[in-house]
Short mmCIF file of C-alpha atoms and ligand atoms in Angstrom, two decimals:
data_model
loop_
_atom_site.label_atom_id
_atom_site.label_comp_id
_atom_site.label_asym_id
_atom_site.label_seq_id
_atom_site.Cartn_x
_atom_site.Cartn_y
_atom_site.Cartn_z
CA MET A 19 -2.42 36.00 28.00
CA ALA A 20 -3.71 32.48 28.65
CA LEU A 21 -5.84 31.25 25.81
CA HIS A 22 -9.05 32.07 27.61
CA GLU A 23 -9.09 33.63 30.96
CA THR A 24 -12.73 33.96 31.76
CA ARG A 25 -16.05 32.52 30.75
CA GLY A 26 -16.92 35.95 29.37
CA VAL A 27 -14.05 35.87 26.89
CA ARG A 28 -15.08 32.39 25.80
CA ALA A 29 -18.67 33.38 25.36
CA ARG A 30 -17.74 36.47 23.32
CA ASP A 31 -15.29 34.38 21.32
CA ALA A 32 -18.02 31.99 20.25
CA ALA A 33 -20.16 34.83 19.03
CA THR A 34 -17.47 36.83 17.27
CA ASP A 35 -15.96 36.36 13.82
CA VAL A 36 -13.59 33.36 13.74
CA PHE A 37 -10.68 35.52 12.61
CA ALA A 38 -11.34 38.23 15.20
CA SER A 39 -11.46 35.72 18.06
CA ALA A 40 -8.95 35.52 20.90
CA LEU A 41 -7.54 32.23 19.65
CA SER A 42 -6.98 33.38 16.08
CA GLY A 43 -4.96 36.33 17.39
CA GLN A 44 -2.31 34.01 18.86
CA VAL A 45 0.22 31.47 17.79
CA LEU A 46 -1.35 28.09 18.54
CA PRO A 47 0.12 26.12 21.45
CA LYS A 48 2.74 23.63 20.34
CA HIS A 49 4.05 22.18 23.58
CA ARG A 50 1.40 22.44 26.26
CA MET A 51 -2.32 21.83 26.25
CA PRO A 52 -4.33 25.05 26.76
CA ASP A 53 -5.77 25.60 30.22
CA ASP A 54 -9.32 25.69 29.00
CA HIS A 55 -11.59 24.91 26.08
CA SER A 56 -12.27 27.06 23.01
CA PRO A 57 -15.19 27.31 20.59
CA SER A 58 -15.13 24.38 18.22
CA GLU A 59 -15.81 26.46 15.08
CA VAL A 60 -12.78 28.66 15.77
CA VAL A 61 -10.46 25.74 16.45
CA ARG A 62 -11.74 23.82 13.46
CA GLU A 63 -11.26 26.76 11.10
CA LEU A 64 -7.74 27.42 12.36
CA LEU A 65 -6.77 23.79 11.93
CA HIS A 66 -8.41 23.72 8.52
CA ASN A 67 -6.20 26.61 7.51
CA GLU A 68 -3.08 25.01 8.94
CA LEU A 69 -3.80 21.82 7.00
CA LEU A 70 -3.78 23.80 3.75
CA LEU A 71 0.01 23.70 4.15
CA ASP A 72 -0.10 19.97 3.42
CA GLY A 73 0.25 18.88 -0.18
CA ASN A 74 -2.87 18.54 -2.30
CA ALA A 75 -3.71 14.82 -2.18
CA ALA A 76 -5.14 14.85 -5.71
CA GLN A 77 -1.75 15.95 -7.08
CA ASN A 78 0.14 13.36 -5.05
CA LEU A 79 1.24 11.02 -7.81
CA ALA A 80 3.60 9.22 -5.41
CA THR A 81 0.88 7.35 -3.57
CA PHE A 82 -1.07 4.24 -4.46
CA CYS A 83 -3.59 5.15 -1.78
CA THR A 84 -7.13 6.41 -2.21
CA THR A 85 -7.42 10.17 -2.47
CA TRP A 86 -10.99 10.40 -3.78
CA SER A 87 -14.16 8.96 -2.26
CA ASP A 88 -17.77 9.37 -3.26
CA ASP A 89 -20.48 10.73 -1.02
CA GLY A 90 -21.72 7.25 -0.08
CA VAL A 91 -18.32 6.39 1.37
CA ARG A 92 -18.15 9.67 3.26
CA ARG A 93 -21.59 9.20 4.78
CA LEU A 94 -20.92 5.64 5.85
CA MET A 95 -17.54 6.63 7.32
CA ALA A 96 -19.22 9.32 9.43
CA GLU A 97 -21.92 6.85 10.51
CA CYS A 98 -19.32 4.30 11.59
CA LEU A 99 -17.15 6.69 13.58
CA ASP A 100 -17.91 4.88 16.82
CA LYS A 101 -17.67 1.29 15.56
CA ASN A 102 -14.72 -0.66 16.89
CA MET A 103 -13.72 -3.47 14.57
CA ILE A 104 -12.45 -5.64 17.44
CA ASP A 105 -15.74 -5.52 19.32
CA LYS A 106 -17.47 -8.20 17.33
CA ASP A 107 -20.05 -8.89 20.01
CA GLU A 108 -21.20 -5.26 20.22
CA TYR A 109 -21.01 -4.78 16.43
CA PRO A 110 -21.87 -8.22 15.05
CA GLN A 111 -23.08 -6.80 11.75
CA THR A 112 -19.76 -5.05 11.16
CA ALA A 113 -18.05 -8.39 11.89
CA GLU A 114 -20.42 -10.09 9.46
CA ILE A 115 -19.59 -7.53 6.77
CA GLU A 116 -15.86 -8.09 7.34
CA ALA A 117 -16.42 -11.84 6.81
CA ARG A 118 -18.37 -11.12 3.60
CA CYS A 119 -15.46 -9.03 2.28
CA VAL A 120 -13.03 -11.87 3.06
CA ASN A 121 -15.29 -14.30 1.18
CA ILE A 122 -15.55 -11.92 -1.78
CA LEU A 123 -11.76 -11.55 -1.97
CA ALA A 124 -11.19 -15.31 -1.62
CA ASP A 125 -13.60 -15.78 -4.52
CA LEU A 126 -11.97 -13.00 -6.57
CA TRP A 127 -8.59 -14.69 -6.06
CA ASN A 128 -9.94 -18.16 -6.86
CA ALA A 129 -9.52 -19.76 -3.43
CA PRO A 130 -10.78 -23.34 -3.30
CA THR A 131 -12.97 -22.39 -0.31
CA SER A 132 -14.74 -19.63 -2.14
CA THR A 133 -18.21 -21.13 -1.69
CA THR A 134 -17.78 -21.61 2.06
CA ALA A 135 -16.43 -19.30 4.77
CA ALA A 136 -12.97 -18.18 3.70
CA THR A 137 -10.05 -17.78 6.11
CA GLY A 138 -8.75 -14.24 6.41
CA CYS A 139 -9.32 -10.88 8.04
CA SER A 140 -9.13 -7.16 7.60
CA THR A 141 -6.08 -5.24 8.83
CA THR A 142 -4.94 -1.63 8.97
CA GLY A 143 -3.21 -2.02 5.61
CA SER A 144 -0.93 -4.33 3.66
CA SER A 145 1.87 -3.90 6.18
CA GLU A 146 -0.07 -5.51 9.01
CA ALA A 147 -1.42 -8.12 6.58
CA ALA A 148 2.16 -8.92 5.52
CA MET A 149 3.18 -9.39 9.15
CA LEU A 150 0.29 -11.83 9.68
CA GLY A 151 1.12 -13.71 6.48
CA GLY A 152 4.80 -13.87 7.43
CA LEU A 153 3.98 -15.09 10.94
CA ALA A 154 1.82 -17.90 9.60
CA LEU A 155 4.68 -18.94 7.27
CA LYS A 156 7.16 -18.89 10.16
CA TRP A 157 4.89 -20.88 12.47
CA ARG A 158 4.18 -23.56 9.88
CA TRP A 159 7.86 -23.93 8.97
CA ARG A 160 8.75 -24.26 12.65
CA GLU A 161 6.07 -26.90 13.22
CA ARG A 162 7.39 -28.90 10.26
CA ARG A 163 10.98 -28.64 11.46
CA ARG A 164 10.13 -29.62 15.02
CA ALA A 165 8.00 -32.53 13.88
CA ALA A 166 10.99 -33.77 11.87
CA GLY A 167 13.33 -33.28 14.84
CA LEU A 168 15.31 -30.62 12.95
CA PRO A 169 16.63 -27.28 14.26
CA ALA A 170 14.19 -24.39 13.84
CA ASP A 171 16.25 -21.43 14.92
CA ARG A 172 17.37 -19.87 11.63
CA PRO A 173 14.33 -19.07 9.49
CA ASN A 174 14.76 -17.06 6.30
CA LEU A 175 12.36 -15.41 3.87
CA VAL A 176 13.29 -15.05 0.20
CA CYS A 177 12.06 -12.13 -1.90
CA GLY A 178 12.95 -9.61 -4.59
CA PRO A 179 12.75 -5.83 -4.19
CA VAL A 180 10.06 -5.77 -1.50
CA GLN A 181 8.40 -2.85 0.21
CA VAL A 182 9.77 -1.90 3.63
CA CYS A 183 6.98 -3.81 5.44
CA TRP A 184 8.82 -7.07 4.70
CA GLU A 185 12.06 -5.69 6.08
CA LYS A 186 10.09 -4.75 9.18
CA PHE A 187 8.54 -8.21 9.40
CA ALA A 188 11.97 -9.83 9.18
CA ARG A 189 13.50 -7.60 11.83
CA TYR A 190 10.55 -7.53 14.22
CA PHE A 191 10.01 -11.28 14.07
CA ASP A 192 13.61 -12.44 13.84
CA VAL A 193 13.68 -13.85 10.35
CA GLU A 194 16.63 -13.46 7.96
CA LEU A 195 15.49 -11.54 4.88
CA ARG A 196 17.19 -12.87 1.77
CA GLN A 197 16.56 -10.12 -0.72
CA VAL A 198 17.52 -11.24 -4.21
CA PRO A 199 19.25 -8.39 -6.09
CA LEU A 200 17.53 -6.90 -9.11
CA GLU A 201 19.15 -8.14 -12.31
CA SER A 202 20.06 -5.69 -15.02
CA GLY A 203 16.96 -4.93 -17.10
CA ALA A 204 14.63 -6.71 -14.65
CA THR A 205 11.68 -5.06 -12.90
CA GLY A 206 11.46 -7.66 -10.12
CA LEU A 207 12.49 -11.11 -8.92
CA ARG A 208 13.30 -13.58 -11.69
CA PRO A 209 12.49 -17.25 -11.05
CA HIS A 210 15.93 -18.59 -12.07
CA GLN A 211 17.48 -16.56 -9.22
CA LEU A 212 15.64 -18.52 -6.54
CA ALA A 213 17.78 -21.68 -6.44
CA ALA A 214 20.74 -19.74 -5.03
CA TYR A 215 18.70 -18.31 -2.15
CA VAL A 216 16.18 -20.96 -1.06
CA ASP A 217 17.19 -23.67 1.42
CA GLU A 218 15.68 -25.92 4.08
CA ASN A 219 15.23 -22.92 6.41
CA THR A 220 13.19 -20.89 3.93
CA ILE A 221 9.77 -20.22 5.47
CA GLY A 222 8.42 -18.90 2.19
CA VAL A 223 8.98 -16.79 -0.91
CA VAL A 224 7.24 -13.44 -1.25
CA ALA A 225 6.17 -12.65 -4.80
CA ILE A 226 4.97 -9.13 -5.50
CA LEU A 227 2.03 -8.29 -7.69
CA GLY A 228 2.95 -4.72 -8.43
CA VAL A 229 6.56 -4.06 -7.40
CA THR A 230 6.61 -0.81 -5.42
CA TYR A 231 9.65 0.53 -7.27
CA THR A 232 8.79 -0.39 -10.86
CA CYS A 233 5.01 -1.15 -10.74
CA ASP A 234 5.46 -4.37 -12.76
CA TYR A 235 4.12 -7.77 -11.67
CA GLU A 236 6.57 -10.45 -10.63
CA PRO A 237 5.92 -13.70 -12.53
CA VAL A 238 4.19 -15.60 -9.73
CA ALA A 239 3.38 -18.71 -11.80
CA GLU A 240 7.01 -19.04 -12.93
CA ILE A 241 8.21 -18.45 -9.37
CA ALA A 242 5.89 -21.26 -8.20
CA ALA A 243 7.20 -23.51 -11.00
CA ALA A 244 10.81 -22.81 -9.97
CA LEU A 245 9.88 -23.81 -6.42
CA ASP A 246 8.27 -27.01 -7.77
CA ARG A 247 11.62 -27.86 -9.36
CA ILE A 248 13.48 -27.06 -6.15
CA GLN A 249 11.11 -29.33 -4.25
CA ALA A 250 11.62 -32.12 -6.76
CA GLU A 251 15.40 -31.80 -6.48
CA GLN A 252 15.86 -30.96 -2.80
CA GLY A 253 12.66 -31.98 -1.08
CA TRP A 254 11.98 -28.51 0.36
CA ASP A 255 8.32 -27.57 0.06
CA VAL A 256 8.45 -23.76 0.08
CA PRO A 257 5.12 -21.88 0.05
CA VAL A 258 4.52 -18.57 -1.73
CA HIS A 259 2.90 -15.54 -0.17
CA VAL A 260 1.75 -13.01 -2.77
CA ASP A 261 2.06 -9.39 -1.72
CA ALA A 262 -0.69 -8.06 -3.96
CA ALA A 263 -0.89 -4.73 -2.10
CA SER A 264 -1.83 -2.98 -5.34
CA GLY A 265 -2.20 -5.75 -7.91
CA GLY A 266 -4.78 -7.73 -5.92
CA PHE A 267 -7.42 -5.26 -7.07
CA VAL A 268 -6.00 -4.70 -10.55
CA ALA A 269 -5.05 -8.09 -11.98
CA PRO A 270 -8.48 -9.76 -11.49
CA PHE A 271 -10.12 -6.97 -13.49
CA LEU A 272 -7.54 -6.03 -16.11
CA HIS A 273 -5.41 -9.16 -16.43
CA PRO A 274 -7.64 -12.17 -15.75
CA ASP A 275 -5.28 -14.42 -17.73
CA VAL A 276 -2.29 -13.71 -15.51
CA VAL A 277 -2.23 -16.69 -13.15
CA TRP A 278 -0.90 -15.43 -9.84
CA ASP A 279 -3.45 -16.31 -7.16
CA PHE A 280 -4.91 -19.41 -5.48
CA ARG A 281 -5.15 -21.09 -8.87
CA LEU A 282 -1.50 -21.91 -8.11
CA PRO A 283 -1.47 -24.61 -5.41
CA ARG A 284 1.78 -23.22 -4.00
CA VAL A 285 0.21 -19.85 -3.15
CA ALA A 286 -0.63 -20.11 0.56
CA SER A 287 -1.74 -16.56 1.28
CA VAL A 288 -2.36 -13.21 -0.37
CA ASN A 289 -2.47 -9.70 1.05
CA THR A 290 -3.84 -6.55 -0.49
CA SER A 291 -4.50 -2.94 0.50
CA GLY A 292 -8.18 -2.07 0.45
CA HIS A 293 -7.06 1.55 0.57
CA LYS A 294 -5.08 1.33 -2.68
CA TYR A 295 -6.71 -0.03 -5.83
CA GLY A 296 -9.43 -1.48 -3.57
CA LEU A 297 -10.63 2.18 -3.56
CA ALA A 298 -11.58 2.19 0.15
CA PRO A 299 -10.54 5.11 2.36
CA LEU A 300 -7.20 4.95 4.19
CA GLY A 301 -6.87 2.36 6.91
CA VAL A 302 -7.82 -1.04 5.53
CA GLY A 303 -5.91 -4.04 4.23
CA TRP A 304 -6.77 -7.69 3.79
CA ILE A 305 -5.18 -11.09 4.08
CA VAL A 306 -6.68 -14.34 2.86
CA TRP A 307 -5.29 -17.86 3.31
CA ARG A 308 -5.89 -20.52 0.72
CA THR A 309 -7.39 -22.92 3.30
CA ALA A 310 -8.07 -22.77 7.03
CA ASP A 311 -5.26 -25.19 7.91
CA LEU A 312 -2.64 -22.72 6.63
CA LEU A 313 -3.35 -20.37 9.53
CA PRO A 314 -1.87 -22.11 12.60
CA ALA A 315 -4.42 -22.31 15.41
CA ASP A 316 -2.03 -21.09 18.09
CA LEU A 317 -1.67 -17.71 16.33
CA VAL A 318 -5.37 -17.08 16.91
CA PHE A 319 -6.39 -15.67 20.29
CA ASP A 320 -9.80 -16.06 21.87
CA VAL A 321 -10.98 -12.92 23.58
CA ASP A 322 -13.98 -13.18 25.89
CA TYR A 323 -14.07 -9.97 27.90
CA LEU A 324 -15.94 -7.89 25.31
CA GLY A 325 -18.86 -10.30 25.64
CA GLY A 326 -19.03 -13.48 23.59
CA ASP A 327 -15.99 -15.51 22.63
CA MET A 328 -14.11 -13.95 19.72
CA PRO A 329 -11.23 -15.41 17.76
CA THR A 330 -8.75 -12.70 16.77
CA PHE A 331 -5.52 -12.68 14.78
CA ALA A 332 -4.23 -9.13 14.41
CA LEU A 333 -1.41 -6.92 15.62
CA ASN A 334 -3.80 -4.15 16.69
CA PHE A 335 -6.70 -4.50 19.08
CA SER A 336 -9.07 -1.53 18.67
CA ARG A 337 -9.47 -0.34 15.09
CA PRO A 338 -12.12 1.69 13.26
CA GLY A 339 -14.84 -0.26 11.46
CA GLY A 340 -15.78 2.35 8.85
CA GLN A 341 -13.16 1.40 6.29
CA VAL A 342 -14.39 -2.19 6.22
CA ILE A 343 -17.98 -1.04 5.75
CA ALA A 344 -16.81 1.33 2.99
CA GLN A 345 -15.00 -1.55 1.31
CA TYR A 346 -18.18 -3.62 1.26
CA TYR A 347 -20.14 -0.61 0.00
CA LEU A 348 -17.66 -0.31 -2.89
CA PHE A 349 -17.96 -4.01 -3.71
CA LEU A 350 -21.74 -3.63 -3.92
CA ARG A 351 -21.73 -0.20 -5.53
CA LEU A 352 -19.22 -0.96 -8.29
CA GLY A 353 -19.41 -4.71 -8.73
CA ARG A 354 -16.86 -6.44 -10.92
CA GLY A 355 -17.87 -4.34 -13.92
CA GLY A 356 -17.41 -1.09 -12.02
CA TYR A 357 -13.98 -2.06 -10.70
CA ARG A 358 -12.97 -3.11 -14.22
CA ARG A 359 -14.05 0.24 -15.67
CA VAL A 360 -12.29 2.25 -12.95
CA GLN A 361 -9.01 0.32 -13.33
CA ARG A 362 -9.29 0.42 -17.15
CA ALA A 363 -9.68 4.19 -17.08
CA CYS A 364 -6.58 4.46 -14.88
CA ALA A 365 -4.58 2.11 -17.11
CA ASP A 366 -5.58 4.06 -20.26
CA THR A 367 -4.46 7.29 -18.61
CA ALA A 368 -1.15 5.69 -17.60
CA ARG A 369 -0.57 4.50 -21.18
CA HIS A 370 -1.30 8.00 -22.42
CA LEU A 371 1.25 9.48 -20.02
CA ALA A 372 3.81 6.83 -21.03
CA GLY A 373 3.49 8.01 -24.64
CA GLU A 374 3.96 11.62 -23.59
CA VAL A 375 7.03 10.82 -21.46
CA ALA A 376 8.61 8.74 -24.22
CA ALA A 377 8.13 11.60 -26.68
CA MET A 378 9.78 14.19 -24.40
CA GLY A 379 13.25 13.04 -25.35
CA PRO A 380 15.50 12.56 -22.34
CA PHE A 381 13.66 9.60 -20.77
CA THR A 382 13.65 5.82 -21.17
CA LEU A 383 10.55 4.02 -19.97
CA LEU A 384 11.18 1.16 -17.54
CA TYR A 385 7.49 0.39 -17.28
CA ASP A 386 4.91 1.84 -19.67
CA GLY A 387 1.67 1.12 -17.83
CA GLU A 388 0.87 -1.96 -19.89
CA GLY A 389 0.31 -5.38 -18.30
CA ALA A 390 0.54 -4.49 -14.61
CA LEU A 391 -0.30 -1.48 -12.41
CA PRO A 392 -1.74 1.74 -13.90
CA ALA A 393 1.53 3.64 -13.55
CA VAL A 394 4.58 4.83 -15.45
CA CYS A 395 8.20 4.42 -14.41
CA TYR A 396 11.12 5.93 -16.30
CA THR A 397 14.72 6.95 -16.00
CA LEU A 398 17.03 9.43 -17.70
CA THR A 399 18.50 7.79 -20.80
CA ASP A 400 21.85 9.48 -20.27
CA PRO A 401 22.02 11.00 -16.77
CA ALA A 402 25.51 12.43 -17.32
CA ALA A 403 24.53 14.26 -20.51
CA ALA A 404 21.00 15.29 -19.51
CA GLY A 405 22.11 18.47 -17.74
CA PHE A 406 19.69 17.80 -14.88
CA SER A 407 18.77 15.00 -12.52
CA LEU A 408 15.36 13.44 -11.87
CA TYR A 409 15.52 14.98 -8.40
CA ASP A 410 15.76 18.42 -10.06
CA LEU A 411 12.72 17.55 -12.14
CA SER A 412 10.77 16.42 -9.03
CA ASP A 413 11.59 19.77 -7.41
CA ARG A 414 10.42 21.76 -10.46
CA LEU A 415 7.17 19.80 -10.62
CA ARG A 416 6.64 20.35 -6.91
CA MET A 417 6.52 24.09 -7.60
CA ARG A 418 3.27 23.41 -9.43
CA GLY A 419 1.99 21.16 -6.64
CA TRP A 420 2.76 17.80 -8.33
CA GLN A 421 4.38 15.17 -6.17
CA VAL A 422 6.35 12.93 -8.50
CA PRO A 423 8.97 10.96 -6.55
CA SER A 424 12.50 10.17 -7.74
CA TYR A 425 14.43 7.39 -6.02
CA PRO A 426 17.20 4.87 -6.67
CA LEU A 427 16.29 1.29 -7.55
CA PRO A 428 17.01 -1.16 -4.73
CA ALA A 429 19.96 -3.49 -4.09
CA ASP A 430 22.43 -3.88 -6.96
CA ARG A 431 20.70 -1.32 -9.16
CA GLY A 432 21.01 1.57 -6.68
CA ASP A 433 22.93 3.63 -9.24
CA THR A 434 19.81 3.85 -11.41
CA VAL A 435 17.52 6.67 -10.33
CA VAL A 436 13.93 6.40 -11.52
CA GLN A 437 10.81 8.50 -11.41
CA ARG A 438 7.35 7.03 -10.96
CA VAL A 439 3.83 8.36 -11.60
CA LEU A 440 0.89 6.42 -10.16
CA ILE A 441 -2.51 6.77 -11.76
CA ARG A 442 -5.39 5.92 -9.49
CA HIS A 443 -9.13 6.53 -9.16
CA GLY A 444 -9.75 10.27 -9.47
CA VAL A 445 -6.59 11.11 -11.45
CA THR A 446 -8.06 12.28 -14.75
CA ARG A 447 -6.79 12.40 -18.30
CA ASP A 448 -7.00 16.17 -18.18
CA GLN A 449 -4.88 16.34 -15.03
CA ILE A 450 -2.28 14.14 -16.68
CA ALA A 451 -2.30 16.34 -19.78
CA LEU A 452 -1.57 19.30 -17.49
CA LEU A 453 1.20 17.33 -15.76
CA ALA A 454 2.76 16.45 -19.12
CA GLU A 455 2.70 20.10 -20.11
CA ASP A 456 4.37 21.04 -16.81
CA MET A 457 6.98 18.31 -17.36
CA ARG A 458 7.82 19.62 -20.81
CA ARG A 459 8.18 23.15 -19.43
CA ALA A 460 10.30 21.91 -16.51
CA VAL A 461 12.60 19.90 -18.80
CA ALA A 462 13.05 22.90 -21.11
CA HIS A 463 13.86 25.09 -18.11
CA LEU A 464 16.32 22.61 -16.61
CA GLU A 465 18.05 21.99 -19.93
CA ALA A 466 18.51 25.72 -20.38
CA ALA A 467 19.57 26.40 -16.77
CA PRO A 468 22.93 25.49 -15.25
CA ARG A 469 22.83 22.30 -13.22
CA PRO A 470 22.33 22.82 -9.46
CA ALA A 471 24.85 21.56 -6.89
CA PRO A 472 25.14 17.76 -6.94
CA ALA A 473 24.18 17.48 -3.23
CA THR A 474 20.57 16.92 -4.32
CA GLU A 475 21.64 13.67 -6.01
CA ALA A 476 22.12 11.97 -2.69
CA ARG A 477 18.56 12.42 -1.48
CA SER A 478 16.42 9.40 -1.35
CA GLY A 479 12.89 9.59 -2.67
CA PHE A 480 9.90 8.12 -0.96
CA HIS A 481 7.52 5.51 -2.16
CA HIS A 482 4.51 3.93 -0.63
C1 PLP B 2 4.10 -4.09 -2.61
C2 PLP B 2 3.69 -3.38 -1.35
N1 PLP B 2 3.54 -4.07 -0.21
C3 PLP B 2 3.15 -3.48 0.94
C4 PLP B 2 2.91 -2.12 0.98
C5 PLP B 2 2.48 -1.49 2.28
O1 PLP B 2 1.11 -1.25 2.20
P1 PLP B 2 0.28 -0.39 3.26
O2 PLP B 2 0.65 1.02 2.99
O3 PLP B 2 -1.13 -0.71 2.93
O4 PLP B 2 0.67 -0.86 4.63
C6 PLP B 2 3.05 -1.36 -0.18
C7 PLP B 2 2.81 0.09 -0.16
O5 PLP B 2 2.96 0.77 -1.13
C8 PLP B 2 3.45 -2.00 -1.38
O6 PLP B 2 3.59 -1.32 -2.53
#
């Protein structure tokens, strides 16, 4: 029968038990919209139940993204459901709060403009922020080349093992991506590698504060110094964009002595994900430029049809405002001390897990949670002799609900498979003790059991 044939059925449905309703007695439509409406409480409950098939976000140790929010965030998110970030004339206070967040980040990252209005904006995440940062680099390089009467048709961007957003930027915006291979024993780009990749067509170098694959920081200050030397020798003035998707909210609190931000004159722009260690709910990233002149004016559009005259530089137009408000709430609610305590707790838990993993026997730590992101990254010491692969271990842990990804390292190190556990706000010491116990049990089981077919080796893991 059609979902609801008559008003009478619908009326009875609303009054009856959710699981005795007409809708709950059917398979839900998957290809065609129903002919008529249904009671919201029935539909909601059915969808709620379907969503239980998703993984449990709190056990997702593959993601850097926020999986826990306090009640204040939840209330503000609900209140801001109808606020459109782009509509700065209708929602001037939301726009004002976005500008305050940009100022706060510029100050946190030691921008020279930190006492005046900083240049930057919110985005949907680090990926969009990276696109904007990359575009500004490309535009400025092209202006310089044209002004000098030189060809400007073959831009390249130099980087180490970047997240896929930079591969997207390069392909979408027609820039050659020169990805420097990972050296043996390295967790990211090493400064001495740059000279072989940078040339007059390099629009910039991306340095990563918190490499997605290994969780370690790339040495931004040394990368900037290597570019100083290249400039002295070759005359090419190559700016640095720091992809601080995760580290932008960790380093200022846990590693204030690591010089990676606008304290380095060569750092032109920085992006971060508000929805990672910024602790905001999913859907917000940030980009800040060192000074206003580094964002070329012809990338900024003036929009007047929403009322007022609004400058905008973004890939999206409409976008929810709640995440930005929640970010500001978190800045006020936690302050620097609160962020420091949250990140410290995560780092301590990561160190604890690193000790547990090291003591299990078959693993070698690649990153032990010290000095960069609150995370642990390890590999099998002797994959051939282990009797199991890290993919097998991921599968076993998944049986208990844990999502612990296994994946090959990028570029030249693709033969090394690693496993990574991310510790973020809401992942407790007790949870990690339970995970360690499950890991020990899984390893014992896999060592005792015959090795499964090698087809599983070829799977690629996922990483945010
Ligand atoms: C270094 C780095 N850059 C960019 C991104 C993309 O960030 P987002 O998911 O906020 O778009 C990630 C995601 O994990 C990342 O680790």
